[in-house]
CSV table of C-alpha atoms in Angstrom, one decimal:
chain,number,residue,atom,x,y,z
A,1,MET,CA,-47.0,26.2,47.5
A,2,THR,CA,-44.8,25.5,50.5
A,3,PRO,CA,-44.6,28.0,53.4
A,4,ALA,CA,-41.1,28.8,52.3
A,5,GLU,CA,-42.4,29.9,48.9
A,6,GLN,CA,-45.2,32.0,50.2
A,7,THR,CA,-45.0,35.7,50.8
A,8,ARG,CA,-44.0,36.8,54.3
A,9,PHE,CA,-45.8,39.6,56.1
A,10,LYS,CA,-43.5,42.4,57.1
A,11,PRO,CA,-43.7,45.0,59.8
A,12,LEU,CA,-44.0,48.6,58.6
A,13,ASP,CA,-40.5,50.1,58.1
A,14,SER,CA,-40.0,52.8,60.8
A,15,GLY,CA,-37.8,54.7,58.3
A,16,VAL,CA,-40.8,55.1,56.0
A,17,VAL,CA,-43.8,55.2,58.4
A,18,PRO,CA,-42.9,56.6,61.9
A,19,ARG,CA,-43.7,54.3,64.9
A,20,PHE,CA,-46.3,56.7,66.1
A,21,ALA,CA,-48.2,56.5,62.8
A,22,GLY,CA,-50.2,53.9,61.0
A,23,SER,CA,-52.7,51.4,62.3
A,24,ALA,CA,-52.2,49.9,65.8
A,25,THR,CA,-51.6,46.2,65.0
A,26,PHE,CA,-49.3,43.7,66.7
A,27,MET,CA,-45.7,44.6,65.9
A,28,ARG,CA,-46.9,46.9,63.0
A,29,LEU,CA,-47.8,43.8,60.9
A,30,PRO,CA,-50.7,43.7,58.4
A,31,GLN,CA,-54.0,42.0,59.3
A,32,ALA,CA,-54.6,38.6,57.8
A,33,ARG,CA,-56.8,35.5,58.1
A,34,PRO,CA,-55.6,32.5,60.1
A,35,ASP,CA,-55.4,30.4,56.9
A,36,GLU,CA,-52.8,32.9,55.5
A,37,VAL,CA,-50.3,32.6,58.4
A,38,ASP,CA,-48.2,30.1,60.4
A,39,ILE,CA,-48.5,32.1,63.6
A,40,ALA,CA,-51.5,34.2,64.4
A,41,LEU,CA,-51.1,37.1,66.7
A,42,VAL,CA,-54.4,37.6,68.4
A,43,GLY,CA,-56.1,39.4,71.3
A,44,VAL,CA,-58.7,38.3,73.8
A,45,PRO,CA,-60.0,41.5,75.4
A,46,PHE,CA,-61.8,39.9,78.3
A,47,ASP,CA,-61.4,40.2,82.1
A,48,GLY,CA,-64.7,38.8,83.3
A,49,GLY,CA,-62.8,36.2,85.2
A,50,ALA,CA,-60.8,38.7,87.3
A,51,THR,CA,-61.5,38.5,91.1
A,52,ASN,CA,-60.1,41.9,92.2
A,53,ARG,CA,-58.4,44.6,90.1
A,54,THR,CA,-59.8,44.7,86.6
A,55,GLY,CA,-58.6,46.3,83.3
A,56,ALA,CA,-57.0,43.4,81.5
A,57,ARG,CA,-59.7,43.7,78.9
A,58,HIS,CA,-57.8,46.7,77.6
A,59,GLY,CA,-54.6,44.7,77.4
A,60,PRO,CA,-54.6,43.7,73.7
A,61,ARG,CA,-55.2,47.2,72.5
A,62,GLU,CA,-52.4,48.8,74.5
A,63,ILE,CA,-50.0,45.9,73.9
A,64,ARG,CA,-50.6,46.5,70.2
A,65,ASN,CA,-49.8,50.2,70.7
A,66,GLN,CA,-46.6,49.5,72.6
A,67,SER,CA,-45.5,46.8,70.2
A,68,SER,CA,-44.8,49.5,67.7
A,69,LEU,CA,-41.4,49.6,69.4
A,70,VAL,CA,-40.7,45.9,68.5
A,71,ARG,CA,-38.1,45.5,65.8
A,72,ALA,CA,-37.5,42.8,63.3
A,73,VAL,CA,-34.4,40.9,64.4
A,74,HIS,CA,-33.6,39.4,67.7
A,75,HIS,CA,-30.3,40.9,68.9
A,76,VAL,CA,-29.1,37.7,70.6
A,77,THR,CA,-30.0,35.0,68.1
A,78,GLY,CA,-30.0,37.0,65.0
A,79,LEU,CA,-33.4,35.5,64.1
A,80,SER,CA,-36.0,37.4,62.3
A,81,PRO,CA,-39.3,35.6,62.9
A,82,PHE,CA,-40.9,37.6,60.1
A,83,ASP,CA,-38.4,36.1,57.6
A,84,ALA,CA,-38.8,32.6,59.0
A,85,LEU,CA,-42.6,32.3,59.0
A,86,ARG,CA,-45.8,33.9,57.9
A,87,ILE,CA,-46.9,36.1,60.9
A,88,ALA,CA,-49.7,38.6,61.0
A,89,ASP,CA,-52.3,40.2,63.3
A,90,CYS,CA,-55.5,38.1,63.1
A,91,GLY,CA,-57.7,40.3,65.2
A,92,ASP,CA,-59.5,39.7,68.5
A,93,ALA,CA,-61.7,36.9,69.7
A,94,PRO,CA,-65.3,37.9,70.1
A,95,VAL,CA,-66.3,38.3,73.7
A,96,ASN,CA,-69.4,39.3,75.8
A,97,PRO,CA,-68.3,41.6,78.6
A,98,LEU,CA,-71.5,40.7,80.6
A,99,ASP,CA,-71.4,36.9,80.2
A,100,LEU,CA,-68.4,34.8,81.1
A,101,MET,CA,-69.7,31.5,79.8
A,102,ALA,CA,-70.8,33.0,76.5
A,103,SER,CA,-67.4,34.5,76.1
A,104,PHE,CA,-65.7,31.2,76.8
A,105,ALA,CA,-67.8,29.6,74.0
A,106,SER,CA,-66.9,32.3,71.5
A,107,ILE,CA,-63.2,32.3,72.5
A,108,GLU,CA,-63.1,28.5,72.1
A,109,ALA,CA,-64.7,28.7,68.7
A,110,PHE,CA,-62.3,31.5,67.6
A,111,PHE,CA,-59.2,29.4,68.5
A,112,ARG,CA,-60.7,26.2,67.0
A,113,GLU,CA,-60.8,28.1,63.7
A,114,ILE,CA,-57.2,29.1,64.1
A,115,ALA,CA,-56.1,25.5,64.8
A,116,ASP,CA,-58.3,24.2,61.9
A,117,ALA,CA,-56.5,26.7,59.6
A,118,GLY,CA,-53.2,25.2,60.5
A,119,ALA,CA,-51.9,28.2,62.4
A,120,ARG,CA,-50.5,28.5,65.9
A,121,PRO,CA,-51.8,31.3,68.1
A,122,LEU,CA,-49.8,33.8,70.2
A,123,THR,CA,-52.3,35.6,72.3
A,124,ALA,CA,-52.5,38.8,74.3
A,125,GLY,CA,-55.0,38.8,77.1
A,126,GLY,CA,-57.1,39.4,78.9
A,127,ASP,CA,-57.2,37.8,82.4
A,128,HIS,CA,-55.8,34.3,82.9
A,129,SER,CA,-59.3,32.7,82.7
A,130,ILE,CA,-59.0,33.0,78.9
A,131,THR,CA,-56.3,30.2,78.8
A,132,LEU,CA,-59.0,27.6,79.4
A,133,PRO,CA,-61.2,28.3,76.3
A,134,ILE,CA,-58.0,28.7,74.3
A,135,LEU,CA,-56.9,25.2,75.3
A,136,ARG,CA,-60.4,23.9,74.5
A,137,GLY,CA,-60.2,25.4,71.0
A,138,LEU,CA,-56.7,24.0,70.4
A,139,HIS,CA,-57.5,20.5,71.8
A,140,ARG,CA,-56.9,17.7,69.3
A,141,GLY,CA,-57.5,14.6,71.4
A,142,GLU,CA,-54.1,14.6,73.3
A,143,PRO,CA,-53.4,16.6,76.4
A,144,VAL,CA,-50.5,19.0,75.9
A,145,GLY,CA,-47.6,19.8,78.2
A,146,LEU,CA,-47.6,23.2,79.9
A,147,ILE,CA,-44.8,25.6,80.8
A,148,HIS,CA,-46.5,28.3,83.0
A,149,PHE,CA,-44.7,31.4,84.2
A,150,ASP,CA,-46.7,33.1,87.0
A,151,ALA,CA,-46.8,34.2,90.6
A,152,HIS,CA,-49.9,32.0,91.2
A,153,SER,CA,-50.7,28.4,90.5
A,154,ASP,CA,-54.2,29.2,89.3
A,155,THR,CA,-55.4,25.7,90.4
A,156,PHE,CA,-58.1,26.8,92.9
A,157,ASP,CA,-61.3,24.9,92.7
A,158,ASP,CA,-63.6,27.9,93.0
A,159,PHE,CA,-63.8,31.5,94.2
A,160,PHE,CA,-67.1,32.8,95.7
A,161,GLY,CA,-68.6,29.5,94.6
A,162,GLN,CA,-67.7,30.1,90.9
A,163,ARG,CA,-65.6,27.4,89.3
A,164,TYR,CA,-64.5,29.6,86.3
A,165,ASN,CA,-62.3,32.6,86.9
A,166,HIS,CA,-58.6,33.6,86.6
A,167,ALA,CA,-57.7,31.5,89.7
A,168,THR,CA,-59.0,28.2,88.3
A,169,PRO,CA,-58.1,27.7,84.6
A,170,PHE,CA,-55.4,25.0,85.0
A,171,ARG,CA,-57.4,22.9,87.5
A,172,ARG,CA,-60.3,22.9,85.0
A,173,ALA,CA,-57.9,22.2,82.1
A,174,ILE,CA,-56.5,19.1,83.9
A,175,GLU,CA,-60.0,17.9,84.7
A,176,GLU,CA,-61.0,18.2,81.1
A,177,GLY,CA,-58.0,16.4,79.8
A,178,LEU,CA,-56.6,19.5,78.0
A,179,ILE,CA,-53.2,19.5,79.7
A,180,ASP,CA,-51.1,16.6,81.1
A,181,PRO,CA,-50.2,17.6,84.7
A,182,LYS,CA,-47.2,15.3,84.7
A,183,ARG,CA,-45.8,17.3,81.7
A,184,SER,CA,-46.6,20.6,83.4
A,185,ILE,CA,-44.3,23.0,85.2
A,186,GLN,CA,-45.1,26.3,87.0
A,187,ILE,CA,-42.2,28.7,87.5
A,188,GLY,CA,-42.1,31.7,89.8
A,189,ILE,CA,-44.8,30.9,92.2
A,190,ARG,CA,-44.8,33.1,95.3
A,191,GLY,CA,-46.7,35.2,97.8
A,192,ALA,CA,-48.7,34.5,100.9
A,193,ILE,CA,-51.6,32.1,100.5
A,194,SER,CA,-55.1,31.9,102.0
A,195,SER,CA,-54.6,28.3,103.1
A,196,ALA,CA,-51.8,25.8,103.6
A,197,ALA,CA,-53.7,23.5,101.3
A,198,ASN,CA,-53.6,25.9,98.4
A,199,PHE,CA,-51.1,23.9,96.4
A,200,ASP,CA,-52.3,20.4,97.4
A,201,TYR,CA,-54.3,19.8,94.2
A,202,ALA,CA,-51.4,20.9,91.9
A,203,ARG,CA,-48.9,18.7,93.7
A,204,GLU,CA,-51.3,15.7,93.9
A,205,ALA,CA,-52.0,16.0,90.2
A,206,GLY,CA,-48.3,15.9,89.4
A,207,ILE,CA,-47.6,19.5,88.4
A,208,ARG,CA,-44.0,20.5,89.1
A,209,ILE,CA,-44.0,23.8,91.0
A,210,VAL,CA,-40.9,25.9,91.1
A,211,PHE,CA,-41.2,28.6,93.8
A,212,ILE,CA,-39.4,31.8,93.2
A,213,GLU,CA,-36.9,31.0,96.0
A,214,GLU,CA,-35.9,27.8,94.2
A,215,PHE,CA,-35.6,29.7,91.0
A,216,ALA,CA,-33.4,32.3,92.6
A,217,GLU,CA,-31.1,29.6,94.0
A,218,ARG,CA,-30.8,27.5,90.9
A,219,GLY,CA,-30.9,30.1,88.2
A,220,VAL,CA,-32.4,30.3,84.7
A,221,ALA,CA,-30.4,27.6,82.9
A,222,SER,CA,-31.0,24.9,85.5
A,223,VAL,CA,-34.8,25.6,85.8
A,224,MET,CA,-35.3,25.8,82.1
A,225,ASP,CA,-33.3,22.7,81.4
A,226,GLU,CA,-35.7,20.9,83.7
A,227,ALA,CA,-38.7,22.4,82.0
A,228,ARG,CA,-37.5,21.3,78.6
A,229,HIS,CA,-36.8,17.8,79.9
A,230,LEU,CA,-40.2,17.6,81.5
A,231,VAL,CA,-42.2,18.5,78.4
A,232,GLY,CA,-39.9,16.7,76.0
A,233,ASP,CA,-40.5,16.9,72.3
A,234,ARG,CA,-44.3,16.5,72.4
A,235,PRO,CA,-46.9,19.3,72.0
A,236,THR,CA,-46.6,22.0,74.6
A,237,TYR,CA,-48.5,25.2,75.5
A,238,VAL,CA,-46.8,28.2,77.1
A,239,SER,CA,-48.6,30.6,79.3
A,240,PHE,CA,-46.9,33.7,80.7
A,241,ASP,CA,-48.7,35.8,83.3
A,242,ILE,CA,-47.2,39.3,83.5
A,243,ASP,CA,-47.4,39.1,87.3
A,244,GLY,CA,-44.6,36.5,87.2
A,245,ILE,CA,-42.4,39.5,86.7
A,246,ASP,CA,-41.7,41.7,89.7
A,247,PRO,CA,-44.2,44.6,89.9
A,248,SER,CA,-41.3,47.1,90.0
A,249,PHE,CA,-41.0,46.2,86.3
A,250,ALA,CA,-44.7,45.5,85.5
A,251,PRO,CA,-47.0,47.2,88.0
A,252,GLY,CA,-50.1,47.2,85.8
A,253,THR,CA,-51.6,43.8,86.7
A,254,GLY,CA,-54.5,42.5,88.7
A,255,THR,CA,-52.7,40.6,91.4
A,256,PRO,CA,-49.1,41.9,91.9
A,257,GLU,CA,-46.7,40.0,94.1
A,258,ILE,CA,-43.3,41.5,95.0
A,259,GLY,CA,-40.2,39.4,94.7
A,260,GLY,CA,-40.6,38.2,91.1
A,261,PHE,CA,-38.5,37.8,88.0
A,262,THR,CA,-36.6,40.6,86.5
A,263,THR,CA,-37.4,41.4,82.9
A,264,ARG,CA,-33.9,40.1,82.0
A,265,GLU,CA,-34.6,36.8,83.7
A,266,ALA,CA,-38.0,36.5,82.0
A,267,GLN,CA,-36.4,37.1,78.6
A,268,ALA,CA,-33.6,34.6,79.3
A,269,MET,CA,-36.2,31.9,80.3
A,270,VAL,CA,-38.4,32.4,77.2
A,271,ARG,CA,-35.3,32.3,74.9
A,272,ARG,CA,-34.7,28.7,76.2
A,273,LEU,CA,-38.0,27.6,74.9
A,274,ALA,CA,-36.7,27.6,71.3
A,275,GLY,CA,-37.0,24.3,69.5
A,276,LEU,CA,-39.9,22.9,71.6
A,277,ASP,CA,-43.1,21.9,69.9
A,278,ILE,CA,-45.1,24.9,71.0
A,279,VAL,CA,-48.7,24.6,69.8
A,280,GLY,CA,-49.7,28.0,71.2
A,281,ALA,CA,-48.8,30.6,73.8
A,282,ASP,CA,-50.3,33.5,75.7
A,283,LEU,CA,-49.3,36.7,77.6
A,284,VAL,CA,-52.0,37.6,80.0
A,285,GLU,CA,-53.0,39.9,82.9
A,286,VAL,CA,-51.7,43.2,81.5
A,287,SER,CA,-54.0,45.9,82.8
A,288,PRO,CA,-53.2,49.3,81.2
A,289,PRO,CA,-55.5,51.3,83.5
A,290,LEU,CA,-53.3,50.3,86.4
A,291,ASP,CA,-50.1,51.6,84.8
A,292,PRO,CA,-50.6,54.8,82.9
A,293,THR,CA,-46.9,54.9,82.1
A,294,GLY,CA,-47.4,52.1,79.5
A,295,LEU,CA,-44.4,50.2,81.0
A,296,THR,CA,-46.4,47.0,81.7
A,297,ALA,CA,-47.8,46.9,78.2
A,298,LEU,CA,-44.4,47.5,76.7
A,299,THR,CA,-43.0,44.7,78.8
A,300,GLY,CA,-45.9,42.5,77.6
A,301,ALA,CA,-45.2,43.4,74.0
A,302,THR,CA,-41.5,42.6,74.4
A,303,MET,CA,-42.2,39.3,76.0
A,304,MET,CA,-44.6,38.5,73.1
A,305,PHE,CA,-41.7,39.1,70.7
A,306,GLU,CA,-39.5,36.8,72.8
A,307,LEU,CA,-42.3,34.1,72.6
A,308,LEU,CA,-42.7,34.7,68.9
A,309,CYS,CA,-39.0,34.1,68.3
A,310,ALA,CA,-39.1,30.9,70.4
A,311,MET,CA,-42.1,29.7,68.4
A,312,SER,CA,-40.4,30.5,65.1
A,313,GLY,CA,-37.5,28.2,65.3
A,314,ASN,CA,-34.3,27.2,67.0
A,315,PRO,CA,-31.4,29.2,65.5
């Protein structure tokens, strides 16, 4: 049976079950196994790699809650991802809140099962350290391209002598051959740095860094055309740190930096990912305890819907 012939999973109808009722799943979808879906919506409730403000371990649960406001059809493209592909909530990766390396191992195994089942993951974090074990689990021998939206490069070598934390995942991923730095672009980088050498590794490795000032001068279309050209038609991973968005829109995050994207700019950029060979994507660093209004989690849920639409086809 082809995917087109298989039953699609549908969100609950808000005209039948109110948005404040029912189980809290991503976008009000049913739960399913990875071998039953094309795109697996999953959570990684882990912030053991955070270096200052914590709380992103609560991100997946609150993003699920706020995603009850997500609707079925994209208002710009007219695409309904739930009609195009089999999409469901496939649960959370197992983690150990007291052991970072044990958590990395269980996260890697969880995502390897997803990839082995033929599904592509769209993940809610969790701090940004989780991207490393996700990439390990998805790795199939060839390094992938990377489109990375963030305020920070996350290519430090270590912090307090520890080489695994939310400031180091992309340096480790390059060292392990998980991503191709020459097919990698980081968009929105900004903020004061601890040393003038902070970006040396990323530049020397070949990562294209687009600072927020360049983004503001060039605009969405120009920057995203470059990103698409850089990764080409080969497998690519997308990582979206919520702190790429200005904290006036998304204050609930571990390391906020003023002067970031507007939510409208963020949506416009992600929409331009449609048609790329996206093997997986994540939305990380939403910390609900740091934003009791729920706005940051709502922003995260909405950006996950934009990523889902980009992964579902090119209308």
